[in-house]
XYZ file of N, CA, C and O in Angstrom:
632
model
N -9.469 -17.759 -10.742
C -10.074 -16.943 -9.714
C -10.067 -15.502 -10.209
O -9.046 -14.971 -10.611
N -11.203 -14.855 -10.164
C -11.319 -13.464 -10.579
C -10.982 -12.545 -9.409
O -11.365 -12.800 -8.280
N -10.252 -11.495 -9.705
C -9.880 -10.529 -8.682
C -10.317 -9.156 -9.152
O -9.984 -8.741 -10.259
N -11.083 -8.450 -8.330
C -11.520 -7.088 -8.639
C -10.597 -6.110 -7.928
O -10.146 -6.357 -6.831
N -10.329 -4.958 -8.577
C -9.435 -3.978 -8.004
C -10.178 -2.689 -7.673
O -11.118 -2.318 -8.357
N -9.692 -2.010 -6.636
C -10.254 -0.722 -6.261
C -9.678 0.367 -7.158
O -8.664 0.163 -7.817
N -10.313 1.534 -7.171
C -9.720 2.650 -7.896
C -8.399 3.043 -7.240
O -8.239 2.875 -6.028
N -7.461 3.574 -8.011
C -6.172 3.958 -7.417
C -6.332 5.087 -6.402
O -7.198 5.937 -6.507
N -5.471 5.058 -5.428
C -5.360 6.089 -4.403
C -3.902 6.493 -4.398
O -3.030 5.659 -4.627
N -3.594 7.744 -4.145
C -2.199 8.141 -4.148
C -1.857 9.178 -3.102
O -2.718 9.936 -2.654
N -0.597 9.165 -2.696
C -0.041 10.166 -1.793
C 1.237 10.706 -2.429
O 1.843 10.046 -3.278
N 1.628 11.894 -2.014
C 2.875 12.498 -2.485
C 3.813 12.696 -1.311
O 3.383 13.066 -0.228
N 5.095 12.433 -1.560
C 6.119 12.658 -0.541
C 7.395 13.121 -1.227
O 7.570 12.936 -2.434
N 8.271 13.691 -0.438
C 9.596 14.054 -0.921
C 10.634 13.119 -0.341
O 10.491 12.659 0.796
N 11.662 12.832 -1.117
C 12.761 11.981 -0.645
C 13.654 12.823 0.251
O 14.103 13.900 -0.133
N 13.910 12.317 1.451
C 14.709 13.040 2.437
C 16.160 12.577 2.403
O 16.451 11.419 2.096
N 17.060 13.470 2.745
C 18.491 13.183 2.642
C 18.913 12.008 3.517
O 19.803 11.245 3.141
N 18.272 11.813 4.652
C 18.681 10.725 5.550
C 18.222 9.353 5.059
O 18.555 8.339 5.667
N 17.497 9.299 3.939
C 17.062 8.024 3.377
C 18.075 7.451 2.377
O 17.870 6.376 1.831
N 19.184 8.157 2.173
C 20.199 7.740 1.203
C 21.111 6.662 1.792
O 21.340 6.611 2.992
N 21.619 5.828 0.892
C 22.612 4.844 1.317
C 23.998 5.315 0.883
O 24.152 6.426 0.375
N 25.015 4.482 1.055
C 26.389 4.878 0.721
C 26.591 5.118 -0.771
O 27.569 5.742 -1.167
N 25.672 4.619 -1.611
C 25.779 4.821 -3.062
C 25.102 6.105 -3.519
O 25.081 6.396 -4.713
N 24.492 6.845 -2.591
C 23.886 8.120 -2.935
C 22.466 8.025 -3.467
O 21.943 8.995 -4.019
N 21.835 6.864 -3.328
C 20.426 6.756 -3.699
C 19.634 6.169 -2.525
O 20.206 5.752 -1.537
N 18.317 6.173 -2.651
C 17.457 5.723 -1.555
C 17.793 4.286 -1.180
O 17.893 3.410 -2.043
N 17.964 4.056 0.101
C 18.237 2.728 0.635
C 17.071 1.794 0.319
O 15.905 2.191 0.398
N 17.381 0.567 -0.008
C 16.361 -0.412 -0.407
C 15.245 -0.568 0.617
O 14.078 -0.730 0.260
N 15.548 -0.529 1.891
C 14.530 -0.729 2.928
C 13.529 0.424 2.983
O 12.388 0.236 3.413
N 13.923 1.587 2.515
C 13.043 2.759 2.560
C 11.862 2.583 1.605
O 10.764 3.077 1.874
N 12.051 1.855 0.521
C 10.944 1.608 -0.408
C 9.791 0.895 0.312
O 8.628 1.153 0.042
N 10.138 -0.017 1.219
C 9.108 -0.688 2.022
C 8.371 0.334 2.890
O 7.150 0.254 3.050
N 9.105 1.289 3.449
C 8.484 2.335 4.263
C 7.561 3.210 3.414
O 6.487 3.601 3.878
N 7.961 3.508 2.188
C 7.099 4.285 1.297
C 5.784 3.530 1.049
O 4.706 4.118 1.067
N 5.888 2.228 0.808
C 4.684 1.422 0.613
C 3.816 1.409 1.856
O 2.591 1.540 1.771
N 4.437 1.276 3.028
C 3.690 1.273 4.284
C 2.979 2.611 4.493
O 1.818 2.644 4.912
N 3.652 3.701 4.180
C 3.037 5.024 4.318
C 1.803 5.123 3.415
O 0.731 5.561 3.860
N 1.928 4.698 2.166
C 0.795 4.752 1.231
C -0.354 3.863 1.712
O -1.521 4.253 1.642
N -0.027 2.655 2.209
C -1.068 1.751 2.727
C -1.840 2.389 3.871
O -3.068 2.399 3.887
N -1.098 2.918 4.841
C -1.750 3.504 6.016
C -2.600 4.713 5.623
O -3.699 4.891 6.150
N -2.124 5.534 4.706
C -2.890 6.694 4.259
C -4.132 6.267 3.478
O -5.190 6.878 3.601
N -4.010 5.219 2.677
C -5.150 4.703 1.922
C -6.231 4.218 2.905
O -7.408 4.587 2.774
N -5.844 3.417 3.866
C -6.810 2.923 4.842
C -7.388 4.066 5.680
O -8.583 4.102 5.969
N -6.539 5.017 6.074
C -7.025 6.160 6.855
C -8.057 6.954 6.065
O -9.105 7.326 6.582
N -7.795 7.187 4.776
C -8.737 7.925 3.933
C -10.069 7.185 3.806
O -11.122 7.810 3.658
N -10.025 5.865 3.886
C -11.248 5.058 3.830
C -11.949 5.003 5.188
O -12.989 4.355 5.319
N -11.378 5.678 6.175
C -11.975 5.674 7.509
C -11.548 4.505 8.357
O -12.208 4.152 9.332
N -10.432 3.884 7.988
C -9.970 2.687 8.686
C -8.680 2.956 9.451
O -7.672 2.284 9.265
N -8.726 3.944 10.347
C -7.588 4.185 11.234
C -7.460 3.000 12.185
O -8.384 2.186 12.316
N -6.335 2.909 12.877
C -6.173 1.835 13.863
C -7.276 1.906 14.910
O -7.796 0.887 15.346
N -7.653 3.122 15.299
C -8.721 3.290 16.280
C -10.053 2.747 15.742
O -10.764 2.021 16.447
N -10.390 3.105 14.509
C -11.653 2.650 13.909
C -11.664 1.135 13.754
O -12.677 0.483 14.048
N -10.560 0.571 13.302
C -10.481 -0.888 13.178
C -10.604 -1.550 14.549
O -11.330 -2.538 14.709
N -9.909 -1.004 15.537
C -9.944 -1.556 16.887
C -11.344 -1.567 17.470
O -11.717 -2.486 18.197
N -12.135 -0.552 17.121
C -13.521 -0.497 17.608
C -14.359 -1.639 17.051
O -15.389 -1.990 17.613
N -13.904 -2.224 15.940
C -14.586 -3.378 15.344
C -13.864 -4.689 15.657
O -14.177 -5.733 15.081
N -12.865 -4.628 16.545
C -12.129 -5.834 16.923
C -11.231 -6.352 15.822
O -10.953 -7.548 15.752
N -10.746 -5.427 14.963
C -9.944 -5.827 13.808
C -8.628 -5.061 13.751
O -8.492 -3.988 14.323
N -7.692 -5.617 13.028
C -6.488 -4.915 12.624
C -6.057 -5.507 11.292
O -6.478 -6.612 10.918
N -5.256 -4.775 10.561
C -4.746 -5.251 9.274
C -3.298 -5.668 9.474
O -2.509 -4.933 10.080
N -2.957 -6.856 8.988
C -1.600 -7.365 9.139
C -0.964 -7.591 7.769
O -1.625 -7.996 6.822
N 0.320 -7.309 7.718
C 1.111 -7.531 6.515
C 1.633 -8.961 6.557
O 2.282 -9.369 7.520
N 1.334 -9.735 5.509
C 1.766 -11.135 5.450
C 3.022 -11.316 4.613
O 3.838 -12.185 4.897
N 3.167 -10.504 3.561
C 4.393 -10.535 2.756
C 4.466 -9.264 1.933
O 3.448 -8.619 1.660
N 5.681 -8.926 1.544
C 5.886 -7.758 0.690
C 7.103 -7.982 -0.194
O 8.088 -8.583 0.241
N 6.997 -7.524 -1.414
C 8.080 -7.633 -2.388
C 8.217 -6.299 -3.097
O 7.210 -5.686 -3.462
N 9.455 -5.866 -3.295
C 9.712 -4.632 -4.034
C 10.487 -4.977 -5.296
O 11.459 -5.735 -5.254
N 10.028 -4.420 -6.409
C 10.743 -4.524 -7.677
C 11.286 -3.133 -7.981
O 10.514 -2.193 -8.197
N 12.614 -3.004 -7.972
C 13.264 -1.714 -8.171
C 13.409 -1.439 -9.664
O 13.847 -2.309 -10.418
N 13.033 -0.233 -10.084
C 13.054 0.131 -11.500
C 13.995 1.290 -11.818
O 14.540 1.354 -12.902
N 14.120 2.268 -10.898
C 14.975 3.434 -11.140
C 15.457 3.981 -9.807
O 14.777 3.857 -8.791
N 16.626 4.607 -9.825
C 17.175 5.207 -8.617
C 16.353 6.418 -8.190
O 15.830 7.158 -9.018
N 16.290 6.608 -6.896
C 15.707 7.821 -6.320
C 16.790 8.513 -5.519
O 17.629 7.855 -4.895
N 16.766 9.848 -5.551
C 17.779 10.634 -4.842
C 17.117 11.690 -3.970
O 15.961 12.042 -4.170
N 17.895 12.193 -3.029
C 17.394 13.227 -2.115
C 16.836 14.398 -2.923
O 17.436 14.830 -3.903
N 15.674 14.870 -2.504
C 15.034 16.003 -3.165
C 14.038 15.625 -4.239
O 13.263 16.463 -4.684
N 14.042 14.353 -4.684
C 13.042 13.912 -5.667
C 11.654 13.991 -5.027
O 11.503 13.791 -3.819
N 10.655 14.283 -5.848
C 9.264 14.256 -5.391
C 8.606 13.007 -5.950
O 8.775 12.689 -7.135
N 7.849 12.322 -5.100
C 7.249 11.043 -5.471
C 5.736 11.065 -5.334
O 5.186 11.759 -4.490
N 5.106 10.263 -6.177
C 3.689 9.925 -6.023
C 3.654 8.416 -5.811
O 4.261 7.670 -6.582
N 2.977 7.998 -4.763
C 2.856 6.566 -4.486
C 1.387 6.207 -4.620
O 0.558 6.649 -3.830
N 1.068 5.461 -5.663
C -0.304 5.031 -5.919
C -0.541 3.685 -5.266
O 0.396 2.891 -5.110
N -1.779 3.430 -4.883
C -2.090 2.116 -4.334
C -3.430 1.625 -4.853
O -4.343 2.409 -5.109
N -3.497 0.325 -5.027
C -4.698 -0.363 -5.496
C -4.885 -1.595 -4.618
O -3.939 -2.331 -4.364
N -6.119 -1.796 -4.155
C -6.450 -2.965 -3.338
C -7.224 -3.954 -4.207
O -8.098 -3.546 -4.977
N -6.903 -5.233 -4.075
C -7.629 -6.271 -4.807
C -8.023 -7.384 -3.841
O -7.197 -7.873 -3.073
N -9.291 -7.750 -3.883
C -9.826 -8.822 -3.038
C -10.182 -10.017 -3.900
O -10.592 -9.860 -5.048
N -10.038 -11.192 -3.339
C -10.484 -12.420 -3.981
C -11.383 -13.137 -2.976
O -11.711 -12.578 -1.933
N -11.737 -14.351 -3.257
C -12.572 -15.125 -2.329
C -11.758 -15.655 -1.141
O -12.326 -16.188 -0.203
N -10.443 -15.487 -1.185
C -9.580 -15.990 -0.110
C -9.478 -14.979 1.028
O -9.819 -13.814 0.872
N -8.964 -15.407 2.149
C -8.784 -14.511 3.295
C -7.730 -13.435 3.025
O -7.965 -12.273 3.334
N -6.565 -13.776 2.482
C -5.604 -12.717 2.184
C -6.082 -11.867 0.997
O -6.809 -12.338 0.126
N -5.665 -10.617 0.978
C -5.928 -9.736 -0.150
C -4.631 -9.028 -0.502
O -3.644 -9.144 0.234
N -4.608 -8.356 -1.614
C -3.372 -7.719 -2.059
C -3.536 -6.209 -2.156
O -4.632 -5.689 -2.359
N -2.415 -5.544 -2.008
C -2.335 -4.110 -2.208
C -1.061 -3.870 -2.991
O 0.015 -4.349 -2.608
N -1.206 -3.176 -4.106
C -0.073 -2.899 -4.978
C 0.203 -1.402 -4.986
O -0.724 -0.596 -4.992
N 1.470 -1.069 -4.991
C 1.886 0.336 -5.012
C 2.852 0.559 -6.169
O 3.710 -0.278 -6.434
N 2.684 1.692 -6.811
C 3.636 2.159 -7.816
C 4.271 3.423 -7.270
O 3.572 4.377 -6.951
N 5.590 3.406 -7.134
C 6.324 4.577 -6.667
C 6.864 5.275 -7.916
O 7.684 4.711 -8.649
N 6.362 6.479 -8.161
C 6.684 7.215 -9.383
C 7.355 8.530 -9.018
O 6.833 9.295 -8.198
N 8.520 8.807 -9.626
C 9.170 10.104 -9.443
C 8.438 11.101 -10.343
O 8.398 10.934 -11.558
N 7.835 12.115 -9.751
C 7.111 13.124 -10.534
C 7.957 14.365 -10.777
O 7.676 15.140 -11.683
N 8.988 14.559 -9.965
C 9.927 15.660 -10.170
C 11.280 15.248 -9.610
O 11.366 14.715 -8.503
N 12.313 15.502 -10.394
C 13.672 15.201 -9.952
C 14.133 16.298 -9.001
O 13.538 17.383 -8.925
N 15.209 16.032 -8.288
C 15.742 16.993 -7.318
C 16.065 18.335 -7.973
O 15.961 19.375 -7.333
N 16.419 18.323 -9.259
C 16.743 19.583 -9.957
C 15.497 20.313 -10.448
O 15.589 21.340 -11.110
N 14.308 19.769 -10.138
C 13.051 20.415 -10.514
C 12.470 19.945 -11.832
O 11.354 20.314 -12.185
N 13.217 19.136 -12.578
C 12.715 18.640 -13.866
C 11.504 17.735 -13.631
O 11.525 16.871 -12.755
N 10.435 17.939 -14.399
C 9.233 17.103 -14.295
C 9.523 15.758 -14.947
O 10.107 15.693 -16.029
N 9.121 14.707 -14.291
C 9.334 13.356 -14.818
C 8.068 12.544 -14.592
O 7.122 13.021 -13.990
N 8.083 11.351 -15.039
C 7.026 10.384 -14.739
C 7.680 9.005 -14.751
O 7.230 8.097 -15.413
N 8.780 8.896 -13.991
C 9.596 7.691 -13.979
C 9.113 6.697 -12.933
O 9.018 7.037 -11.746
N 8.830 5.476 -13.359
C 8.488 4.421 -12.416
C 9.763 4.031 -11.673
O 10.728 3.571 -12.282
N 9.786 4.235 -10.360
C 10.963 3.930 -9.554
C 10.888 2.545 -8.932
O 11.906 1.878 -8.770
N 9.682 2.115 -8.563
C 9.543 0.799 -7.933
C 8.088 0.380 -7.923
O 7.182 1.205 -7.994
N 7.897 -0.930 -7.823
C 6.576 -1.513 -7.637
C 6.643 -2.341 -6.361
O 7.574 -3.127 -6.178
N 5.668 -2.134 -5.486
C 5.614 -2.849 -4.210
C 4.348 -3.693 -4.218
O 3.260 -3.175 -4.450
N 4.497 -4.977 -3.995
C 3.367 -5.901 -3.954
C 3.252 -6.464 -2.539
O 4.215 -7.013 -2.013
N 2.085 -6.310 -1.942
C 1.869 -6.749 -0.557
C 0.700 -7.712 -0.468
O -0.298 -7.542 -1.160
N 0.843 -8.684 0.388
C -0.263 -9.555 0.751
C -0.614 -9.222 2.191
O 0.261 -9.171 3.062
N -1.913 -8.970 2.415
C -2.401 -8.530 3.718
C -3.542 -9.417 4.178
O -4.122 -10.153 3.375
N -3.876 -9.303 5.439
C -5.038 -9.982 5.977
C -5.698 -9.111 7.021
O -5.079 -8.188 7.561
N -6.955 -9.376 7.280
C -7.675 -8.701 8.349
C -7.730 -9.676 9.523
O -8.253 -10.787 9.386
N -7.156 -9.258 10.632
C -7.035 -10.115 11.808
C -8.092 -9.753 12.841
O -8.271 -8.572 13.159
N -8.794 -10.767 13.339
C -9.705 -10.591 14.464
C -8.822 -10.506 15.707
O -8.072 -11.438 16.006
N -8.880 -9.389 16.430
C -7.964 -9.181 17.551
C -8.275 -10.059 18.762
O -7.432 -10.210 19.636
N -9.449 -10.662 18.808
C -9.796 -11.564 19.909
C -9.307 -12.976 19.621
O -8.640 -13.592 20.449
N -9.627 -13.497 18.433
C -9.246 -14.870 18.098
C -7.825 -14.972 17.559
O -7.267 -16.058 17.502
N -7.265 -13.836 17.126
C -5.925 -13.778 16.518
C -5.862 -14.628 15.251
O -4.864 -15.232 14.918
N -6.959 -14.642 14.506
C -7.059 -15.381 13.246
C -7.524 -14.429 12.144
O -8.259 -13.474 12.400
N -7.126 -14.746 10.911
C -7.610 -13.968 9.773
C -9.094 -14.206 9.603
O -9.576 -15.329 9.763
N -9.812 -13.145 9.258
C -11.262 -13.254 9.075
C -11.584 -13.661 7.645
O -10.847 -13.353 6.711
N -12.700 -14.360 7.496
C -13.245 -14.618 6.164
C -13.896 -13.315 5.698
O -14.267 -12.473 6.518
N -14.013 -13.119 4.418
C -14.618 -11.933 3.827
C -13.968 -10.644 4.332
O -14.631 -9.784 4.912
N -12.667 -10.483 4.100
C -12.010 -9.258 4.567
C -12.617 -7.994 3.956
O -12.722 -6.977 4.631
N -13.045 -8.072 2.697
C -13.658 -6.902 2.076
C -14.916 -6.494 2.833
O -15.093 -5.320 3.191
N -15.795 -7.444 3.105
C -17.029 -7.144 3.821
C -16.777 -6.590 5.208
O -17.457 -5.657 5.651
N -15.800 -7.148 5.903
C -15.487 -6.672 7.257
C -14.912 -5.264 7.227
O -15.231 -4.432 8.066
N -14.064 -4.964 6.227
C -13.504 -3.612 6.120
C -14.573 -2.604 5.714
O -14.625 -1.494 6.241
N -15.431 -2.991 4.784
C -16.526 -2.106 4.359
C -17.405 -1.750 5.559
O -17.794 -0.590 5.741
N -17.704 -2.734 6.403
C -18.557 -2.498 7.569
C -17.924 -1.515 8.552
O -18.627 -0.779 9.244
N -16.611 -1.472 8.610
C -15.907 -0.588 9.539
C -15.550 0.760 8.915
O -15.194 1.697 9.620
N -15.666 0.874 7.601
C -15.190 2.039 6.862
C -16.205 3.173 6.815
O -17.405 2.944 6.752
N -15.692 4.421 6.788
C -16.565 5.582 6.572
C -16.582 5.989 5.103
O -17.404 6.797 4.693
N -15.675 5.430 4.287
C -15.642 5.710 2.843
C -15.294 4.415 2.109
O -14.196 4.254 1.572
N -16.243 3.463 2.065
C -15.952 2.148 1.484
C -15.637 2.182 -0.011
O -15.056 1.236 -0.527
N -15.978 3.262 -0.698
C -15.649 3.345 -2.131
C -14.141 3.241 -2.350
O -13.692 2.720 -3.377
N -13.349 3.688 -1.384
C -11.890 3.607 -1.523
C -11.361 2.180 -1.392
O -10.184 1.928 -1.662
N -12.222 1.262 -0.977
C -11.824 -0.138 -0.872
C -12.098 -0.912 -2.149
O -11.635 -2.045 -2.302
N -12.858 -0.308 -3.058
C -13.171 -0.959 -4.312
C -14.187 -2.064 -4.122
O -14.679 -2.312 -3.022
N -14.473 -2.754 -5.218
C -15.468 -3.833 -5.156
C -14.892 -5.057 -4.441
O -13.681 -5.240 -4.382
N -15.781 -5.851 -3.919
C -15.366 -7.104 -3.317
C -15.069 -8.124 -4.391
O -15.129 -7.829 -5.591
N -14.757 -9.317 -3.989
C -14.450 -10.357 -4.968
C -15.688 -10.776 -5.756
O -16.796 -10.703 -5.255
N -15.445 -11.190 -6.975
C -16.520 -11.751 -7.805
C -16.544 -13.238 -7.496
O -15.847 -14.025 -8.117
N -17.334 -13.616 -6.490
C -17.328 -14.999 -6.023
C -17.985 -15.963 -7.030
O -17.795 -17.156 -6.946
N -18.724 -15.431 -8.000
C -19.360 -16.315 -8.987
C -18.339 -16.968 -9.903
O -18.589 -18.026 -10.451
N -17.145 -16.338 -10.037
C -16.115 -16.914 -10.909
C -14.883 -17.321 -10.133
O -13.873 -17.642 -10.713
N -14.957 -17.300 -8.806
C -13.774 -17.652 -7.992
C -13.621 -19.137 -7.871
O -14.523 -19.885 -7.952
């Protein structure tokens, strides 16, 4: 099955002191929140706010998420969270995030991969409460900037 990917999208955030665990680094659950923040910002930039989706009788649901931890993050670090959406011929689609430390708390410039977040998502019809077929097409129809969603699936090789 061939999967096409959208161009990367990214947001920047700073690590806050209250996100630390007893070991002095970012708590594992916070990485999921970083991925969620990047997802919501990516969809918002594409014109797919909850309000816009709701006007089309749709919402996006998270079906699964996995985080692969690569490096510690500490309070004061600056992060870039990139995201890429990939659609296939199936109802679920994927969104991948790379959490990269771009500056350490001491101000040193870095480019350290801190984590990779892999998510499986679906587009839910809010009336039937079922995943829709052709999630890419449905999102494009609701979007004000469909280029941020990337190409749809290559169904000729799926």
